[in-house]
Coordinates of C-alpha atoms in Angstrom, one line a residue:
M1 CA -174.6 65.7 -139.8
D2 CA -174.6 65.9 -143.6
Y3 CA -174.2 69.4 -145.4
T4 CA -175.0 70.9 -148.5
L5 CA -172.7 73.0 -151.2
T6 CA -174.3 75.3 -152.7
V7 CA -171.3 76.2 -155.7
A8 CA -171.8 79.0 -158.6
L9 CA -168.6 78.9 -160.5
P10 CA -168.7 82.2 -162.5
G11 CA -171.6 83.0 -165.2
Q12 CA -172.9 79.7 -164.4
N13 CA -176.2 78.4 -162.9
S14 CA -175.9 76.9 -158.8
Q15 CA -175.2 73.4 -158.7
Q16 CA -175.0 71.7 -155.2
I17 CA -172.7 69.3 -153.4
S18 CA -174.1 66.9 -150.6
L19 CA -171.4 66.0 -147.8
D20 CA -170.2 64.1 -144.9
C21 CA -168.4 65.2 -142.3
G22 CA -164.9 65.5 -142.8
A23 CA -162.1 67.9 -144.5
Y24 CA -161.9 68.7 -147.8
L25 CA -159.2 69.9 -150.0
I26 CA -160.2 72.6 -152.5
G27 CA -159.1 73.9 -155.7
R28 CA -158.2 73.7 -159.2
G29 CA -156.4 70.7 -159.2
T30 CA -157.5 67.3 -159.7
S31 CA -155.9 66.3 -156.8
C32 CA -158.4 68.4 -154.6
D33 CA -161.3 66.2 -152.7
I34 CA -163.6 68.9 -154.7
T35 CA -162.0 70.3 -158.5
L36 CA -163.2 73.2 -158.6
E37 CA -162.9 74.5 -162.4
D38 CA -162.4 78.4 -162.9
P39 CA -158.8 79.7 -163.9
S40 CA -159.1 82.8 -160.7
I41 CA -158.4 79.3 -158.2
S42 CA -155.8 78.4 -156.9
E43 CA -154.5 74.6 -157.8
L44 CA -154.5 73.8 -154.1
H45 CA -156.8 77.0 -152.8
A46 CA -158.6 76.5 -149.4
K47 CA -159.2 73.7 -146.9
L48 CA -162.9 72.9 -146.2
I49 CA -164.0 71.5 -142.6
L50 CA -167.2 69.8 -141.5
A51 CA -168.2 68.4 -138.3
P52 CA -171.9 67.8 -136.3
T53 CA -170.9 71.1 -134.6
G54 CA -170.3 73.7 -137.4
A55 CA -168.0 74.1 -140.2
W56 CA -164.7 76.3 -141.1
V57 CA -162.8 77.1 -144.1
E58 CA -158.5 78.0 -143.8
D59 CA -156.7 79.5 -146.9
L60 CA -153.4 77.4 -148.3
G61 CA -152.1 80.5 -149.8
S62 CA -154.5 80.4 -152.3
S63 CA -153.7 83.6 -155.3
N64 CA -156.2 85.0 -155.4
G65 CA -157.3 84.7 -151.3
T66 CA -160.5 83.8 -149.7
S67 CA -163.0 85.8 -148.3
V68 CA -166.1 85.1 -145.9
N69 CA -168.6 87.4 -146.7
S70 CA -166.3 89.6 -149.2
A71 CA -164.0 90.0 -145.7
P72 CA -160.9 88.4 -146.1
I73 CA -159.4 85.3 -144.0
A74 CA -156.2 84.9 -141.9
G75 CA -156.4 82.0 -140.4
V76 CA -159.1 79.1 -139.6
T77 CA -163.1 81.0 -139.8
A78 CA -166.4 79.9 -139.0
L79 CA -169.0 79.7 -141.6
G80 CA -172.4 80.1 -140.3
P81 CA -175.9 78.7 -143.2
N82 CA -176.4 82.2 -144.4
D83 CA -172.2 83.4 -145.2
I84 CA -170.9 83.6 -148.5
L85 CA -167.5 82.4 -149.3
S86 CA -166.0 83.9 -152.1
L87 CA -163.1 81.5 -153.6
G88 CA -161.7 84.1 -156.6
G89 CA -164.5 84.1 -158.8
T90 CA -166.3 80.8 -157.3
L91 CA -169.1 81.7 -154.7
V92 CA -169.7 79.0 -152.0
R93 CA -172.8 78.0 -149.0
V94 CA -172.1 75.7 -146.6
A95 CA -175.5 75.2 -145.0
P96 CA -176.5 71.9 -142.7
R97 CA -178.6 69.7 -145.0
Q98 CA -181.8 68.6 -142.9
P99 CA -183.8 65.4 -143.3
A100 CA -186.7 65.6 -145.1
Q101 CA -189.8 64.8 -142.0
Q102 CA -188.4 68.2 -140.9
P103 CA -190.1 71.7 -141.6
A104 CA -187.9 74.5 -144.0
P105 CA -186.2 76.5 -142.0
R106 CA -186.4 80.1 -143.2
Q107 CA -184.6 80.1 -146.4
P108 CA -181.5 82.1 -147.0
E109 CA -180.6 85.0 -148.9
P110 CA -180.6 84.1 -153.0
M111 CA -177.2 83.3 -153.6
P112 CA -175.7 86.2 -155.1
V113 CA -174.3 85.8 -159.2
A114 CA -170.9 86.3 -159.7
P115 CA -169.7 89.3 -161.6
Q116 CA -167.1 87.4 -163.3
P117 CA -167.8 86.4 -167.6
P118 CA -168.1 83.4 -168.1
P119 CA -165.4 81.3 -169.0
P120 CA -165.9 78.1 -171.7
P121 CA -167.4 74.8 -170.8
S122 CA -166.3 73.3 -168.3
P123 CA -166.7 70.6 -166.2
Q124 CA -169.2 69.9 -163.6
P125 CA -167.4 70.2 -160.0
A126 CA -166.1 67.2 -159.5
A127 CA -167.5 64.6 -156.6
P128 CA -164.5 64.1 -153.9
R129 CA -161.8 62.2 -154.9
R130 CA -159.5 59.2 -153.6
D131 CA -156.9 61.6 -152.7
T132 CA -155.6 62.3 -149.2
R133 CA -154.9 65.9 -147.8
E134 CA -151.5 64.4 -147.5
T135 CA -150.6 63.4 -151.2
A136 CA -152.7 66.9 -151.8
I137 CA -149.7 68.8 -150.6
R138 CA -147.6 66.6 -150.9
R139 CA -148.3 67.4 -155.0
Q140 CA -148.7 70.9 -154.1
V141 CA -145.2 71.6 -152.6
K142 CA -143.2 69.1 -155.6
D143 CA -145.3 71.4 -158.1
Q144 CA -144.0 74.5 -156.1
I145 CA -140.0 73.3 -156.0
H146 CA -140.1 71.8 -159.5
T147 CA -141.5 75.1 -160.5
E148 CA -138.7 77.1 -158.8
L149 CA -136.2 74.7 -160.1
I150 CA -137.2 75.7 -164.0
R151 CA -136.5 79.0 -163.2
R152 CA -133.1 78.3 -161.7
L153 CA -132.3 76.1 -164.4
D154 CA -132.8 76.1 -167.9
L155 CA -133.9 72.6 -167.7
K156 CA -134.8 72.1 -171.6
R157 CA -132.4 73.8 -172.0
L158 CA -129.6 72.3 -170.4
A159 CA -130.9 69.2 -171.5
T160 CA -130.1 69.8 -175.4
S161 CA -126.6 71.1 -175.1
A162 CA -123.5 69.8 -174.8
L163 CA -123.8 68.9 -171.3
S164 CA -123.1 65.2 -170.2
Q165 CA -125.7 63.4 -168.3
D166 CA -124.0 63.0 -165.1
E167 CA -123.3 67.0 -165.4
L168 CA -126.4 67.5 -165.3
S169 CA -127.8 65.6 -162.8
R170 CA -125.3 66.9 -160.8
R171 CA -126.1 70.8 -161.6
V172 CA -130.1 69.7 -161.3
R173 CA -129.3 67.4 -157.2
E174 CA -126.9 70.7 -156.4
T175 CA -129.9 73.2 -156.9
L176 CA -132.6 71.2 -155.5
A177 CA -130.5 70.7 -152.2
S178 CA -130.2 74.4 -152.2
I179 CA -134.4 75.4 -153.0
L180 CA -134.7 72.7 -150.0
A181 CA -132.4 73.8 -148.0
E182 CA -134.2 77.3 -147.7
V183 CA -137.2 76.1 -147.8
N184 CA -136.2 74.3 -144.3
A185 CA -134.3 78.0 -143.0
R186 CA -138.2 79.4 -143.5
N187 CA -140.1 76.1 -141.8
A188 CA -142.1 76.7 -144.5
L189 CA -142.3 72.4 -145.6
P190 CA -144.8 71.2 -144.5
A191 CA -144.6 68.4 -141.4
G192 CA -144.5 65.0 -142.6
L193 CA -142.9 65.6 -145.3
D194 CA -139.0 63.9 -145.8
S195 CA -136.5 66.4 -147.8
D196 CA -134.7 64.0 -149.4
S197 CA -137.3 61.6 -150.2
L198 CA -138.7 65.1 -152.3
L199 CA -135.4 66.3 -153.1
E200 CA -135.0 62.8 -154.9
E201 CA -138.4 62.4 -156.1
I202 CA -138.9 65.8 -157.8
F203 CA -134.8 64.5 -159.1
N204 CA -136.3 61.8 -160.9
E205 CA -138.8 63.8 -162.4
A206 CA -136.6 66.6 -163.9
V207 CA -133.7 64.6 -165.2
R208 CA -135.1 61.0 -164.9
L209 CA -138.4 59.4 -165.3
G210 CA -140.4 60.3 -162.6
P211 CA -142.5 58.3 -160.5
I212 CA -141.6 55.1 -162.6
E213 CA -138.3 54.9 -162.1
R214 CA -138.7 52.3 -159.0
F215 CA -140.5 50.5 -160.5
L216 CA -137.8 50.4 -163.5
A217 CA -135.4 49.4 -160.5
D218 CA -137.8 46.5 -158.8
D219 CA -137.1 43.4 -160.8
S220 CA -140.7 41.6 -160.2
V221 CA -142.2 44.1 -162.5
T222 CA -142.1 43.6 -166.2
E223 CA -144.5 45.6 -167.4
I224 CA -145.4 49.9 -166.6
M225 CA -148.5 51.3 -167.9
I226 CA -149.1 55.1 -167.8
N227 CA -152.3 56.2 -168.4
G228 CA -152.7 59.8 -167.4
P229 CA -151.5 61.4 -164.9
D230 CA -153.6 59.8 -162.1
S231 CA -153.1 55.8 -163.0
V232 CA -149.9 54.5 -163.0
Y233 CA -150.3 50.5 -163.0
V234 CA -147.3 48.3 -163.0
E235 CA -147.5 44.4 -164.3
R236 CA -145.7 41.9 -160.8
H237 CA -145.7 37.9 -161.7
G238 CA -148.2 38.3 -165.1
Q239 CA -151.0 40.2 -162.6
L240 CA -152.0 43.8 -162.8
E241 CA -151.8 45.8 -159.9
L242 CA -153.0 49.5 -159.5
T243 CA -150.3 51.7 -158.2
D244 CA -149.9 54.8 -156.0
Q245 CA -147.8 57.0 -158.2
T246 CA -149.1 59.9 -159.9
F247 CA -147.7 62.7 -162.4
M248 CA -148.5 66.3 -161.5
D249 CA -150.0 66.9 -164.8
D250 CA -149.6 66.0 -168.1
A251 CA -147.3 68.2 -168.9
S252 CA -144.7 66.4 -166.4
I253 CA -145.8 62.6 -168.8
L254 CA -144.6 64.6 -171.8
S255 CA -141.5 65.9 -170.6
I256 CA -140.5 62.4 -169.9
I257 CA -142.2 60.4 -173.6
E258 CA -139.7 63.8 -175.4
R259 CA -136.4 62.6 -172.9
I260 CA -137.2 59.0 -174.2
V261 CA -137.4 59.6 -177.7
A262 CA -135.0 62.3 -178.4
P263 CA -131.5 60.7 -177.7
L264 CA -133.3 58.1 -180.1
G265 CA -133.6 61.1 -183.1
R266 CA -138.1 60.8 -183.1
R267 CA -140.7 62.6 -182.4
I268 CA -143.8 62.8 -180.8
D269 CA -146.4 65.9 -181.5
E270 CA -150.1 66.7 -182.9
S271 CA -149.1 65.6 -186.4
Q272 CA -146.7 62.0 -185.3
P273 CA -149.0 61.8 -181.9
Y274 CA -147.7 57.7 -181.1
V275 CA -144.1 56.5 -181.2
D276 CA -142.4 53.1 -180.6
A277 CA -139.0 54.0 -178.5
R278 CA -136.5 52.2 -176.5
L279 CA -135.1 52.9 -172.8
K280 CA -131.1 52.6 -172.9
D281 CA -131.6 48.7 -171.2
G282 CA -133.3 48.0 -174.2
S283 CA -136.5 48.0 -172.3
R284 CA -139.9 48.7 -175.2
V285 CA -141.3 51.5 -175.0
N286 CA -144.6 53.4 -176.7
A287 CA -146.3 56.4 -175.8
I288 CA -149.9 58.4 -177.6
I289 CA -150.4 61.3 -177.2
P290 CA -153.7 63.3 -177.3
P291 CA -155.7 64.3 -179.4
L292 CA -156.0 60.4 -180.5
S293 CA -155.3 59.2 -176.4
L294 CA -159.2 60.6 -175.1
S295 CA -157.7 60.3 -171.5
G296 CA -154.2 61.9 -171.5
P297 CA -150.6 61.1 -172.6
C298 CA -149.7 57.0 -172.3
I299 CA -146.8 55.6 -171.9
T300 CA -146.3 51.8 -172.0
I301 CA -143.3 50.3 -171.4
R302 CA -142.0 46.3 -171.0
K303 CA -138.9 46.1 -169.1
F304 CA -136.1 43.9 -170.4
A305 CA -134.3 41.1 -167.2
K306 CA -131.3 42.8 -166.5
R307 CA -129.7 40.0 -166.9
V308 CA -130.1 37.6 -170.3
L309 CA -131.8 34.7 -169.5
T310 CA -130.7 31.5 -170.1
R311 CA -132.2 28.3 -170.8
E312 CA -131.5 27.1 -167.4
D313 CA -133.7 30.1 -166.4
F314 CA -136.3 29.2 -168.7
V315 CA -136.3 25.2 -167.2
R316 CA -136.5 27.1 -164.0
F317 CA -139.7 29.0 -164.9
G318 CA -141.3 26.3 -166.5
T319 CA -141.5 27.9 -170.5
W320 CA -139.5 24.5 -171.5
T321 CA -137.8 21.4 -170.3
D322 CA -134.5 20.0 -170.6
S323 CA -135.5 18.3 -173.4
M324 CA -136.8 20.6 -175.1
A325 CA -133.7 22.9 -174.6
D326 CA -132.1 20.5 -176.1
F327 CA -134.0 19.6 -179.1
L328 CA -134.5 23.3 -180.4
S329 CA -130.7 23.6 -179.6
V330 CA -130.0 20.9 -182.0
C331 CA -131.8 22.6 -184.3
V332 CA -129.9 25.8 -184.4
R333 CA -127.0 24.0 -184.9
L334 CA -128.5 21.8 -187.9
R335 CA -129.0 25.5 -189.4
K336 CA -133.3 25.4 -189.5
N337 CA -135.3 28.1 -189.8
I338 CA -137.1 28.9 -186.8
V339 CA -140.3 31.3 -186.8
V340 CA -141.2 31.7 -182.8
A341 CA -145.1 33.0 -182.5
G342 CA -146.9 34.1 -180.0
G343 CA -149.6 36.9 -178.9
T344 CA -148.9 40.3 -177.6
G345 CA -146.5 39.5 -174.3
S346 CA -146.2 35.9 -174.7
G347 CA -142.9 36.2 -174.4
K348 CA -141.6 35.8 -178.6
T349 CA -138.5 38.6 -178.2
T350 CA -137.2 36.8 -174.7
L351 CA -137.0 33.5 -176.2
L352 CA -135.9 34.4 -179.3
N353 CA -133.0 36.1 -177.5
V354 CA -132.3 32.7 -175.9
L355 CA -132.3 30.6 -179.2
S356 CA -129.8 32.9 -180.3
G357 CA -127.5 31.8 -177.0
F358 CA -127.3 28.8 -179.4
I359 CA -125.6 29.5 -182.0
P360 CA -122.0 28.8 -182.9
H361 CA -119.9 31.9 -182.4
T362 CA -117.9 31.7 -185.6
D363 CA -120.9 32.9 -187.5
R364 CA -121.5 36.0 -188.5
I365 CA -124.9 37.4 -186.9
L366 CA -127.2 40.1 -188.8
T367 CA -130.2 41.4 -186.2
I368 CA -133.0 43.7 -187.5
E369 CA -135.6 45.4 -185.4
D370 CA -138.1 48.4 -185.3
A371 CA -136.3 48.8 -182.0
A372 CA -133.1 46.9 -180.7
E373 CA -134.5 45.1 -177.9
L374 CA -132.4 41.5 -178.8
R375 CA -128.5 41.1 -176.3
L376 CA -126.4 38.2 -178.1
N377 CA -123.5 37.0 -176.7
Q378 CA -121.7 36.5 -179.8
P379 CA -118.3 38.3 -180.2
H380 CA -119.4 38.8 -184.3
V381 CA -122.8 40.3 -184.3
V382 CA -124.2 43.2 -186.7
R383 CA -127.3 44.8 -185.2
L384 CA -129.6 47.1 -187.5
E385 CA -132.4 49.7 -186.9
A386 CA -135.5 50.6 -188.5
R387 CA -135.9 54.4 -188.9
P388 CA -139.1 56.0 -189.1
P389 CA -139.4 59.4 -191.2
N390 CA -138.1 62.7 -190.8
I391 CA -140.7 65.9 -190.1
E392 CA -141.0 66.1 -193.3
G393 CA -141.8 62.4 -193.7
K394 CA -138.9 61.8 -195.5
G395 CA -135.8 59.4 -194.6
A396 CA -137.5 56.4 -193.3
V397 CA -136.0 53.2 -193.5
T398 CA -137.5 49.7 -193.2
I399 CA -137.8 46.6 -191.7
R400 CA -137.9 45.3 -195.5
D401 CA -134.9 47.9 -196.1
L402 CA -132.7 46.9 -194.1
V403 CA -133.6 43.2 -195.0
R404 CA -132.5 43.4 -198.5
N405 CA -129.2 44.8 -197.2
A406 CA -128.4 42.2 -194.8
L407 CA -128.8 39.9 -198.1
R408 CA -125.5 41.7 -199.4
M409 CA -123.5 41.8 -195.7
R410 CA -122.1 38.3 -196.1
P411 CA -124.4 36.9 -193.4
D412 CA -124.4 33.9 -191.6
R413 CA -127.7 33.7 -189.6
I414 CA -130.3 36.8 -189.7
I415 CA -132.4 37.3 -186.9
V416 CA -135.6 39.5 -187.3
G417 CA -137.4 41.1 -184.6
E418 CA -140.8 40.3 -185.9
C419 CA -141.9 40.1 -189.3
R420 CA -145.2 42.2 -189.3
G421 CA -145.4 43.0 -193.0
G422 CA -143.9 43.2 -197.0
E423 CA -140.6 42.1 -195.7
A424 CA -142.0 38.7 -194.7
L425 CA -141.3 38.0 -198.5
D426 CA -137.8 39.2 -198.5
M427 CA -137.4 36.4 -195.5
L428 CA -138.8 33.7 -197.0
Q429 CA -136.3 34.2 -200.2
A430 CA -133.0 34.7 -197.7
M431 CA -133.9 31.7 -196.0
N432 CA -135.0 29.9 -199.6
T433 CA -131.1 31.4 -201.4
G434 CA -128.8 29.7 -198.8
H435 CA -129.5 32.0 -195.6
D436 CA -130.4 28.9 -193.2
G437 CA -130.4 29.3 -189.5
S438 CA -132.3 32.6 -189.8
L439 CA -134.7 33.4 -186.9
T440 CA -137.6 35.3 -186.6
T441 CA -140.7 35.8 -184.9
V442 CA -144.6 36.8 -185.9
H443 CA -147.8 37.3 -184.3
A444 CA -149.9 34.2 -184.5
N445 CA -152.4 32.4 -181.9
S446 CA -151.7 29.0 -183.1
P447 CA -148.9 26.8 -185.7
R448 CA -151.6 27.0 -188.5
D449 CA -152.6 29.8 -188.0
V450 CA -148.4 31.4 -188.2
I451 CA -149.2 30.1 -192.1
S452 CA -152.1 32.1 -193.1
R453 CA -150.3 35.2 -191.2
L454 CA -147.2 34.4 -193.4
E455 CA -149.7 34.4 -196.2
T456 CA -151.1 37.3 -195.9
M457 CA -147.9 39.6 -195.3
V458 CA -146.0 38.6 -198.0
L459 CA -149.4 40.0 -200.0
M460 CA -148.6 43.2 -198.3
S461 CA -145.4 43.5 -200.4
G462 CA -147.3 44.4 -203.0
V463 CA -146.3 41.7 -205.5
E464 CA -149.0 39.5 -207.0
L465 CA -148.0 36.0 -206.1
P466 CA -150.4 33.2 -206.1
S467 CA -151.9 31.5 -203.1
R468 CA -150.4 28.6 -203.7
A469 CA -147.1 29.5 -204.9
I470 CA -146.4 31.7 -202.0
R471 CA -147.2 28.3 -199.9
E472 CA -144.3 27.0 -201.3
Q473 CA -142.0 29.2 -200.7
I474 CA -143.7 29.1 -196.9
A475 CA -142.7 24.8 -196.5
S476 CA -140.0 25.0 -198.6
A477 CA -137.9 27.4 -196.6
V478 CA -139.4 27.8 -192.4
D479 CA -137.9 24.9 -191.1
I480 CA -139.5 24.5 -186.5
I481 CA -142.7 26.8 -185.6
V482 CA -142.3 27.6 -181.5
Q483 CA -145.5 28.5 -181.0
E484 CA -145.7 30.6 -176.9
A485 CA -149.0 31.7 -175.6
R486 CA -149.4 34.0 -171.7
L487 CA -152.0 31.7 -169.5
A488 CA -154.7 32.8 -168.5
D489 CA -152.3 33.0 -164.9
G490 CA -149.9 34.9 -166.3
S491 CA -148.1 32.5 -166.4
R492 CA -145.8 32.6 -170.0
R493 CA -144.9 28.7 -171.5
I494 CA -143.9 27.4 -175.0
V495 CA -147.7 25.1 -175.8
A496 CA -145.9 23.8 -178.9
I497 CA -143.3 23.0 -181.0
S498 CA -144.4 21.4 -185.1
E499 CA -142.1 20.9 -188.0
L500 CA -143.4 21.5 -192.2
M501 CA -143.2 18.7 -193.9
G502 CA -143.5 20.4 -196.8
M503 CA -146.8 20.3 -199.4
E504 CA -149.1 18.1 -200.0
G505 CA -151.7 19.2 -203.1
P506 CA -152.3 22.8 -201.9
Q507 CA -151.5 22.7 -198.2
I508 CA -148.8 22.3 -196.0
V509 CA -148.0 19.6 -193.9
M510 CA -147.2 19.7 -190.5
Q511 CA -146.7 17.3 -187.8
D512 CA -146.6 18.8 -184.0
L513 CA -143.6 17.2 -182.5
F514 CA -144.6 19.0 -178.7
T515 CA -147.7 19.5 -177.1
F516 CA -148.6 21.3 -174.0
R517 CA -151.0 19.5 -171.7
Q518 CA -152.6 21.6 -168.8
S519 CA -153.2 18.9 -165.8
G520 CA -154.9 21.6 -163.2
I521 CA -155.0 25.2 -161.9
D522 CA -154.3 25.5 -158.2
A523 CA -155.5 27.0 -155.2
N524 CA -153.8 30.0 -156.1
G525 CA -154.3 29.9 -159.9
R526 CA -151.5 28.5 -160.8
I527 CA -152.1 26.3 -164.3
H528 CA -150.2 23.3 -163.8
G529 CA -149.2 21.4 -166.6
Q530 CA -146.4 19.5 -169.0
L531 CA -145.0 19.8 -172.4
L532 CA -145.4 16.4 -173.5
P533 CA -144.1 14.5 -177.1
T534 CA -146.4 13.4 -179.7
G535 CA -144.8 10.5 -180.7
A536 CA -143.7 11.9 -184.3
V537 CA -140.1 11.8 -184.8
P538 CA -138.3 15.2 -186.9
S539 CA -137.7 14.3 -190.5
F540 CA -134.4 14.9 -190.3
F541 CA -133.4 13.2 -186.9
D542 CA -131.6 10.2 -189.5
T543 CA -129.3 12.4 -190.4
L544 CA -128.3 13.9 -187.2
A545 CA -125.8 11.2 -186.6
A546 CA -123.6 12.1 -189.8
S547 CA -124.0 15.4 -188.6
G548 CA -121.8 14.5 -185.7
I549 CA -124.8 16.0 -182.9
A550 CA -126.3 12.8 -181.0
L551 CA -130.1 13.1 -179.1
D552 CA -131.7 11.2 -177.4
P553 CA -135.0 9.5 -179.2
A554 CA -136.8 8.4 -176.2
I555 CA -137.9 12.4 -175.6
F556 CA -140.1 11.8 -178.9
R557 CA -141.7 8.6 -177.1
P558 CA -145.7 9.2 -175.6
E559 CA -144.9 7.3 -172.9
S560 CA -141.5 9.6 -171.7
R561 CA -142.3 12.9 -169.4
P562 CA -139.6 15.5 -170.0

């Protein structure tokens, strides 16, 4: 038997919802099966049970109660086809849906209009959600305990006080244990909910990063994407997965964003509704909030491995081969200026970090980044980080400012995390004025595109230079371009290593030393291929012996298989 719900929100025309037999949670919360946008309704208000033999309703501890024909109910109560169910200011009638071919029964009495004044325009009653009853109850219990925790501890004040993180965590954990002990003493915890797991989840939401803590601890997860309270995705092995984790509401996500950006001296609000930041382990964070985000607050976290990856890891992953690693190691030791290029998420920063590991420990290295991510093992490293403007729009320190300042700090090597604007001009000038061996990354889809991107970024500096002069600067400064790509199966591979040979007329001459050749796709969708030599030999190969460096010339022969 199917049922029809006739719903009259305060001050609105009645609406009808068709339902099959089953149990449905009714309330204002987004976790309910039937969501009613009425302020007088609780987040989790009542449960409606529909069966072939009849319909029943049960109040779930709502603030305004549930009534049948104006009489408050105390337990599970049967509903007749003409009964009027009152949920706060909303009126509901539950009646069996008759087949179209049968004569219509006597029409029930007209639906009364609720006396409350109409609220602001709101969405119509939503269709049943896919959340289970257990999930909804768990979220409701967590919400209540979290509210009580905030009442007993002023978390925002404690977080901004001089209290250490360990002491704050201790106080929150002790208070949560006390609250749960009181709940258990009254046998008020619903069956099936474990106190220990509840304590850990609420603790994570209160002082850590909530439901995503377990993904941060999972080494197989490389990215975490929060698209509002009810949608959390992760990337595993290059593929996206929808998780079962949710947040209580937008405010929970906003508090996590604030917890990330506040220690870095950054802010996010309606006047500055997006921000880039980092976690303590160096993982990159981007957050954007309404009104720019129509899906609610969104967070994207690109995780960094707990340990620094090595050349051996890249060989195992298939990113490069031993021969390619030997060649790039020689380029770094010869102080060749290298640009790592690729699209978003192709692994440019990770590759830059591995290449930086080839720099001798005797060099003084300066790293310049928007958000500090590089992790170098050399003893003499100075890390510089750009700073956004303050609330008054002043005090910003850009990458370009830091590149200029770095030239006065006696660097042996300058590593710019990413060139994306006018700092490209200063970087090229540094490479051309005695700061050889510099490394940086740019967004580009091919080695030839790198030239166009660098030209465009130089023009963004505001300096009026003819295109030929810019290209001469690029040809003189950049020696090697390493192109990385994220393939269709999610793997990250070096797909080309190219050398800039200089100018020929108005154009820059390049030669590919190695290119990736795809050989096929296996049954699991994994791409197979190799980074193979083209037969071209780098122009500086003859100088290796004079530099005391040995490199097997066979790695450049097309017939070789590195």
